[in-house]
mmCIF file of C-alpha atoms in Angstrom:
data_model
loop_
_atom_site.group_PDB
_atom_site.id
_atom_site.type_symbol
_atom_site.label_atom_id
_atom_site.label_comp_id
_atom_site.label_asym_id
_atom_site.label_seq_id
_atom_site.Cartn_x
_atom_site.Cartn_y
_atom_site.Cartn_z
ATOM 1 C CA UNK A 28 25.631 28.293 15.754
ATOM 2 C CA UNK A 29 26.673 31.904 16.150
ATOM 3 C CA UNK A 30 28.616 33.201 19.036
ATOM 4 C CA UNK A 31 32.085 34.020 20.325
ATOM 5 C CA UNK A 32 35.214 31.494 20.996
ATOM 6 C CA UNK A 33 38.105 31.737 23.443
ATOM 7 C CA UNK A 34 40.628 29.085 23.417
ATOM 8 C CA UNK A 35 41.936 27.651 25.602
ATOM 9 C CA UNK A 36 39.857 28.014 28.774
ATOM 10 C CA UNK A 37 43.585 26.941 31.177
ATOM 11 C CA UNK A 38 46.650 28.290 30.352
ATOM 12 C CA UNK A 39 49.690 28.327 32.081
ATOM 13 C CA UNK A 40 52.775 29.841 31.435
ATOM 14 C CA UNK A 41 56.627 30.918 32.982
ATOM 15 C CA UNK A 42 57.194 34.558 33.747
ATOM 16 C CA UNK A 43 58.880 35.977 31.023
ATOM 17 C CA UNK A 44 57.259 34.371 28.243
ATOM 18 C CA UNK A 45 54.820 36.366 25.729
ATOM 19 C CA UNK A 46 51.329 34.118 25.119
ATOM 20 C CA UNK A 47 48.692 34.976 22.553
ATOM 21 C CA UNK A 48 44.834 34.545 23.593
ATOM 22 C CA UNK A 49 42.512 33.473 20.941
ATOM 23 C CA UNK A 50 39.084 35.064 20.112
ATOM 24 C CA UNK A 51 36.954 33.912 17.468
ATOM 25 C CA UNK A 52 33.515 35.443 16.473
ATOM 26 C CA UNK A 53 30.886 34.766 14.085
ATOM 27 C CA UNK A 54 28.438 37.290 14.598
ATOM 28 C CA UNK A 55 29.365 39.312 11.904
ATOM 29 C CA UNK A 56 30.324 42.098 14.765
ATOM 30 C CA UNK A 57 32.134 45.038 14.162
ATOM 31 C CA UNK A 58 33.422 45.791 17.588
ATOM 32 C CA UNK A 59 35.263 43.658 19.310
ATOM 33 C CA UNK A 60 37.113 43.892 23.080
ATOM 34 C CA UNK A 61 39.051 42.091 25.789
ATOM 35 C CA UNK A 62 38.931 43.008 29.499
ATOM 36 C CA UNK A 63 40.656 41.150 32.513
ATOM 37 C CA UNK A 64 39.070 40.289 35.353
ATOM 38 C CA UNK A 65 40.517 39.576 38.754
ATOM 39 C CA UNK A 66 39.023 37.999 41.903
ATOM 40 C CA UNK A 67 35.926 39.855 43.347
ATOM 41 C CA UNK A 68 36.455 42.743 40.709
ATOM 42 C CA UNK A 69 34.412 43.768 38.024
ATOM 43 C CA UNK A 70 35.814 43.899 34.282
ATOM 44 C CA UNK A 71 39.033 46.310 33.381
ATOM 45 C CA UNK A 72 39.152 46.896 29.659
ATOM 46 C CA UNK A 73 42.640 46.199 28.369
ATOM 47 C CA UNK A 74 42.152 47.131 24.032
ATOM 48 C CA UNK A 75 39.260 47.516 21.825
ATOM 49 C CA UNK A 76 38.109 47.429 18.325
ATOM 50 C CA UNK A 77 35.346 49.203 16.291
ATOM 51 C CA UNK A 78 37.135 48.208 12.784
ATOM 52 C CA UNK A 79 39.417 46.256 10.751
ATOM 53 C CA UNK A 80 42.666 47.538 11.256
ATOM 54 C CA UNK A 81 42.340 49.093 13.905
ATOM 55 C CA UNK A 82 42.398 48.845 17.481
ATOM 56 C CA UNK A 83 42.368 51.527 20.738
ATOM 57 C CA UNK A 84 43.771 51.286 23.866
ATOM 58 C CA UNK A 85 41.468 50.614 26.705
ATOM 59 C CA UNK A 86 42.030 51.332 30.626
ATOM 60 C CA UNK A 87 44.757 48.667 31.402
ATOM 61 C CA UNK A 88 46.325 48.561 27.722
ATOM 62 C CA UNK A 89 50.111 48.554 29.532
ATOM 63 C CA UNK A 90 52.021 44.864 29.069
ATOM 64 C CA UNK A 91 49.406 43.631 26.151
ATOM 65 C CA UNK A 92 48.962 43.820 22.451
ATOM 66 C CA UNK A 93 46.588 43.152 19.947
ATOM 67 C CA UNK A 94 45.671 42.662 16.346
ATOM 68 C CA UNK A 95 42.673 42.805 14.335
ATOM 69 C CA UNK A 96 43.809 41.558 10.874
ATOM 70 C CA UNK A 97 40.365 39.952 10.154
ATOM 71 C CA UNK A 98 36.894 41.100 11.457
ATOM 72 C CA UNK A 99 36.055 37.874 12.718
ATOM 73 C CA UNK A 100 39.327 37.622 14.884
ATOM 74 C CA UNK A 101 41.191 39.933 18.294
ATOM 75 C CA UNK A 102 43.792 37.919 19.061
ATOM 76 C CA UNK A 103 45.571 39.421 22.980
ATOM 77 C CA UNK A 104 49.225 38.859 23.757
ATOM 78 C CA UNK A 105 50.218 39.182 27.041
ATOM 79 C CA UNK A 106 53.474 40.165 27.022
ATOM 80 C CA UNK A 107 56.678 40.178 29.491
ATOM 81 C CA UNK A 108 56.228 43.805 30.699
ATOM 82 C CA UNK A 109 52.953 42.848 31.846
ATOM 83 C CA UNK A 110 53.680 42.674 35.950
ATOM 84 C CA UNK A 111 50.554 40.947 37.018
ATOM 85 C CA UNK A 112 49.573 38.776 34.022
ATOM 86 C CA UNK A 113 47.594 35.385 36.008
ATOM 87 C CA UNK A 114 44.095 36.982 35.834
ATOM 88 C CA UNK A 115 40.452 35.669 33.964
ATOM 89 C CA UNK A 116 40.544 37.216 30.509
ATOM 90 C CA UNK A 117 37.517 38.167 28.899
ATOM 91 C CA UNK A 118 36.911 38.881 24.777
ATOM 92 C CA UNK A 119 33.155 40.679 23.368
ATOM 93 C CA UNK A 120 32.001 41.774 20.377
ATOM 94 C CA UNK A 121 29.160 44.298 19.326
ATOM 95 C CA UNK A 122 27.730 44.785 16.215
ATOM 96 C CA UNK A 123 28.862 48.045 16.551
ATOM 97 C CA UNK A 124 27.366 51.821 14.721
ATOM 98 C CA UNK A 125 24.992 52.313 17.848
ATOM 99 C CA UNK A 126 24.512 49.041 19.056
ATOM 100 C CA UNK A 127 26.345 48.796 22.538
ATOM 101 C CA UNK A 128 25.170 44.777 23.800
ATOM 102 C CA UNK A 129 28.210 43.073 24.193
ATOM 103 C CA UNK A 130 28.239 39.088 23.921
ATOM 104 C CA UNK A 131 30.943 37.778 25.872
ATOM 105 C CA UNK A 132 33.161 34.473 25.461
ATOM 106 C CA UNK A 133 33.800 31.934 28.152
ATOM 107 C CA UNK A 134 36.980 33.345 29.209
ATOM 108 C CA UNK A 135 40.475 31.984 29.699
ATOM 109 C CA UNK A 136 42.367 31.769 33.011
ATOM 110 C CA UNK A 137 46.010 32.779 32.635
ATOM 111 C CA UNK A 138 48.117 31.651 34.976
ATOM 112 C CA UNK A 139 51.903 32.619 35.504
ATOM 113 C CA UNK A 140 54.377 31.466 37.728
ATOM 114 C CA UNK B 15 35.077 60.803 38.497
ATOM 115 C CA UNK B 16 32.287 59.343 36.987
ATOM 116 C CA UNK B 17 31.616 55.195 37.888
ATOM 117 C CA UNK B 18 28.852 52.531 38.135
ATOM 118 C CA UNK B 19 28.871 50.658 41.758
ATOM 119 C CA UNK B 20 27.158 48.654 43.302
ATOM 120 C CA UNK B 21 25.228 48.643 46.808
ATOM 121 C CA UNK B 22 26.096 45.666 48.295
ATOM 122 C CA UNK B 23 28.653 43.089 47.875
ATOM 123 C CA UNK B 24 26.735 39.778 48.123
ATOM 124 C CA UNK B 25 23.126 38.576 48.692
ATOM 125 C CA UNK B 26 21.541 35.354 49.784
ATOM 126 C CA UNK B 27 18.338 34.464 49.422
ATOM 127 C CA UNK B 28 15.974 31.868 50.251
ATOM 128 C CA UNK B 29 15.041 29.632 46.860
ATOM 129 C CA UNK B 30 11.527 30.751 46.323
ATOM 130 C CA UNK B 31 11.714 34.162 47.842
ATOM 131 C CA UNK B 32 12.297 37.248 45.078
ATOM 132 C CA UNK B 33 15.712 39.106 45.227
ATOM 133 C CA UNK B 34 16.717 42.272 44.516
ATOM 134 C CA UNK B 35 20.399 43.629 43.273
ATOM 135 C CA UNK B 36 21.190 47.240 43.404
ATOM 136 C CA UNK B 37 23.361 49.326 41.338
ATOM 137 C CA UNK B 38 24.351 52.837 41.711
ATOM 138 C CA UNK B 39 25.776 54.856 38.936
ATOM 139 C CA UNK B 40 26.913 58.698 38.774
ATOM 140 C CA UNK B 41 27.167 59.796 35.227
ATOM 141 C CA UNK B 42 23.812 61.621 34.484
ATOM 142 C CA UNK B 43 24.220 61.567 30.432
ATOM 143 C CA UNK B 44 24.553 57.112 30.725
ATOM 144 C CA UNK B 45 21.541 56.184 28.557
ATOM 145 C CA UNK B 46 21.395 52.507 28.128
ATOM 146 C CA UNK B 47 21.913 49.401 30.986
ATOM 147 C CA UNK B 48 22.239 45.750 30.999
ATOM 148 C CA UNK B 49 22.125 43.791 33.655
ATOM 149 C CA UNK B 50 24.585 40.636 32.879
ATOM 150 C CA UNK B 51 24.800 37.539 34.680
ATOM 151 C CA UNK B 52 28.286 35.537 35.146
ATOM 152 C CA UNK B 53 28.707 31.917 36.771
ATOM 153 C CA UNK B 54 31.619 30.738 38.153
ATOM 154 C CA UNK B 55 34.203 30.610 35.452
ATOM 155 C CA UNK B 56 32.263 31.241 32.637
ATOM 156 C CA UNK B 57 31.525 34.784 30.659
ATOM 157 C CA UNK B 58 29.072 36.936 31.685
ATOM 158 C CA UNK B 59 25.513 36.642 29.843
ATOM 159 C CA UNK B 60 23.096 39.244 29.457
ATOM 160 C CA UNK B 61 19.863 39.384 31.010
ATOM 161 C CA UNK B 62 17.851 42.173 30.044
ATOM 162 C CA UNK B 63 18.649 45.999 29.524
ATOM 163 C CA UNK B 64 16.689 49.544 29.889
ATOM 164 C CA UNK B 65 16.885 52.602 28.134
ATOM 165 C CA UNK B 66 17.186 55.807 29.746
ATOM 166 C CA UNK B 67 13.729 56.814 28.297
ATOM 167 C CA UNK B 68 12.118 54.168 30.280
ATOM 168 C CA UNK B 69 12.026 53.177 34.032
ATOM 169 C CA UNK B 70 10.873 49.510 34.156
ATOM 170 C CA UNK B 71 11.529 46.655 31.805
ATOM 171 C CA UNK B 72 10.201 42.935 32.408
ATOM 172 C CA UNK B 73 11.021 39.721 31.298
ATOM 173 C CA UNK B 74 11.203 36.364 32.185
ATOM 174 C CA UNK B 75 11.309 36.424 36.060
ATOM 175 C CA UNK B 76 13.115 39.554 35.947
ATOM 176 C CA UNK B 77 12.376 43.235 36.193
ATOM 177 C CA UNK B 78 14.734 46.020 36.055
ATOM 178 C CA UNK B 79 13.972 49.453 37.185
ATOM 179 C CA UNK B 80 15.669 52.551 36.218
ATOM 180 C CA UNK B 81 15.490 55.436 38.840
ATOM 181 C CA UNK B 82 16.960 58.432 36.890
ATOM 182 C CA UNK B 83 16.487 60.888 39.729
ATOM 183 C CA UNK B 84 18.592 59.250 41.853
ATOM 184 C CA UNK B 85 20.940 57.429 39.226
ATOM 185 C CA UNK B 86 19.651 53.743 40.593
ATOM 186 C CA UNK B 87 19.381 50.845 38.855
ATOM 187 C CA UNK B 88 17.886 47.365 40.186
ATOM 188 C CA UNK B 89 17.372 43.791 39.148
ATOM 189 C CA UNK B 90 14.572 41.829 40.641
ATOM 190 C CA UNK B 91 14.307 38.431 40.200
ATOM 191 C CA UNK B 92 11.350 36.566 41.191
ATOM 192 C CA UNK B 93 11.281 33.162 42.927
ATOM 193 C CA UNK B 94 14.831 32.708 42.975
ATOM 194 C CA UNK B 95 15.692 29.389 42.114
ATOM 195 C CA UNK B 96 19.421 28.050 43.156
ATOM 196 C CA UNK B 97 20.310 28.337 39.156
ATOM 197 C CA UNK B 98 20.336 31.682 39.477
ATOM 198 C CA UNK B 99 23.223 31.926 42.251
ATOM 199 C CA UNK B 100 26.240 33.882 40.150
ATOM 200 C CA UNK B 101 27.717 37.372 39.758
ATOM 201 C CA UNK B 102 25.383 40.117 38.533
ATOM 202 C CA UNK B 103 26.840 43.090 37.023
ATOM 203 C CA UNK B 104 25.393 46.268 35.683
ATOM 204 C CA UNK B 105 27.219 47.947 33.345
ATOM 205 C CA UNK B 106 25.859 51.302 31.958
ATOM 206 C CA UNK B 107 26.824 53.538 28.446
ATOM 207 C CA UNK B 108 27.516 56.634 27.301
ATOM 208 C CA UNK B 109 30.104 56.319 24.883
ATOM 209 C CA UNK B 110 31.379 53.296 25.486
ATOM 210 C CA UNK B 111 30.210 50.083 28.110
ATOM 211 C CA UNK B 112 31.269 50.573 31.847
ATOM 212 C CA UNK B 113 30.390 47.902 34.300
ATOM 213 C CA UNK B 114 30.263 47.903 37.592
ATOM 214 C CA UNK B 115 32.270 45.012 40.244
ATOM 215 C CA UNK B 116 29.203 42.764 40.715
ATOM 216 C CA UNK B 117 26.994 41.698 43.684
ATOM 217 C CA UNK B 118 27.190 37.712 44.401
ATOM 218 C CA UNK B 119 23.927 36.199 44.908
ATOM 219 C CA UNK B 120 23.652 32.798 46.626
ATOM 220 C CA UNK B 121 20.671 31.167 47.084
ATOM 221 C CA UNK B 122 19.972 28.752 49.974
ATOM 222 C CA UNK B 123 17.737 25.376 49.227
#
């Protein structure tokens, strides 16, 4: 059953803290990505990845981080700096080399107080 | 600067009448649209998308139609049923996937 994971779907946390999103896929994608979005607003991307090892910065990339140590995995870490962190986060994949269809997760609602 | 947007906000509907979202985009060299769909709390999922060498695309109670003249883009959906109240986005490419805010379409029993 191929498709994309986030986990978890809630997660709350106390200003100041750093949290790590999870996103799983098993498409066999190349490209993966993570956008926020907020109430009544369309999607903002924060980072991107077309490869391995490497990752680019996307509109929003201030106050987050990001890995891609394995193909199959983007984890996002919110971090302290980040101002306005309680938002709907969003991870896709593409296959990538042309191929611009993005299949989305479910999403996780961060929320900070 | 260059941007996808959208016409209209929101849309209801009567269930059984056909509806019709707009989008509205400004970069002329964008040459490949989906339409996605996104219920409340969940990711979006995509519908169907268009080409730029094309200017109508049907599927399965939905047509999109791709207006390059005037850089529009619309999603008709036929006999609305109340399943498909949600969040439709268009998002359009040239390099990279830009999407627009979303129209919310509510349909009425």
């Amino acid at each position: 059953d191929g498709g994309i994971t986030q986990s978890p779907k809630y997660l709350f946390r106390k200003e100041g803290q750093n949290v790590t999103l999870s996103c799983e896929q098993n498409l066999n994608h190349d490209a993966m990505y993570w956008y926020r979005q907020d109430p009544g607003q369309g999607l903002r991307l924060i980072y991107y990845s077309q490869i391995v090892n490497d990752f680019q910065k996307g509109d929003i990339a201030e106050g987050y981080s990001v890995s891609r140590e394995k193909k199959e995995s983007f984890p996002l870490t919110v971090t302290s700096a980040q101002k306005n962190p309680t938002a709907f986060y969003l991870c896709a994949s593409s296959a990538g080399g042309g191929a611009f269809e993005q299949y989305f997760g479910p999403g996780t609602r961060l929320t900070v107080t | 600067g260059e941007s996808v947007g959208l016409h209209l906000p929101t849309l209801s509907v009567q269930e059984g009448d056909n509806s019709i979202i707009n989008c509205a985009y400004s970069n002329s060299a964008s040459d490949y649209f989906i339409w996605y769909k996104q219920e409340s709390g969940k990711g979006p999922q995509f519908i169907i998308d268009i080409r730029s060498n094309m200017d109508k695309r049907q599927g399965q109670r939905v047509t999109v139609l791709l207006n390059k003249t005037v850089k529009h883009l619309s999603l008709q959906i036929a006999a609305t049923q109340p399943g498909d109240s949600a969040v439709y986005f268009c998002a359009e490419t040239v390099n990279d996937m830009r999407f627009g805010a979303g129209t919310r379409l509510t349909v009425k029993p």
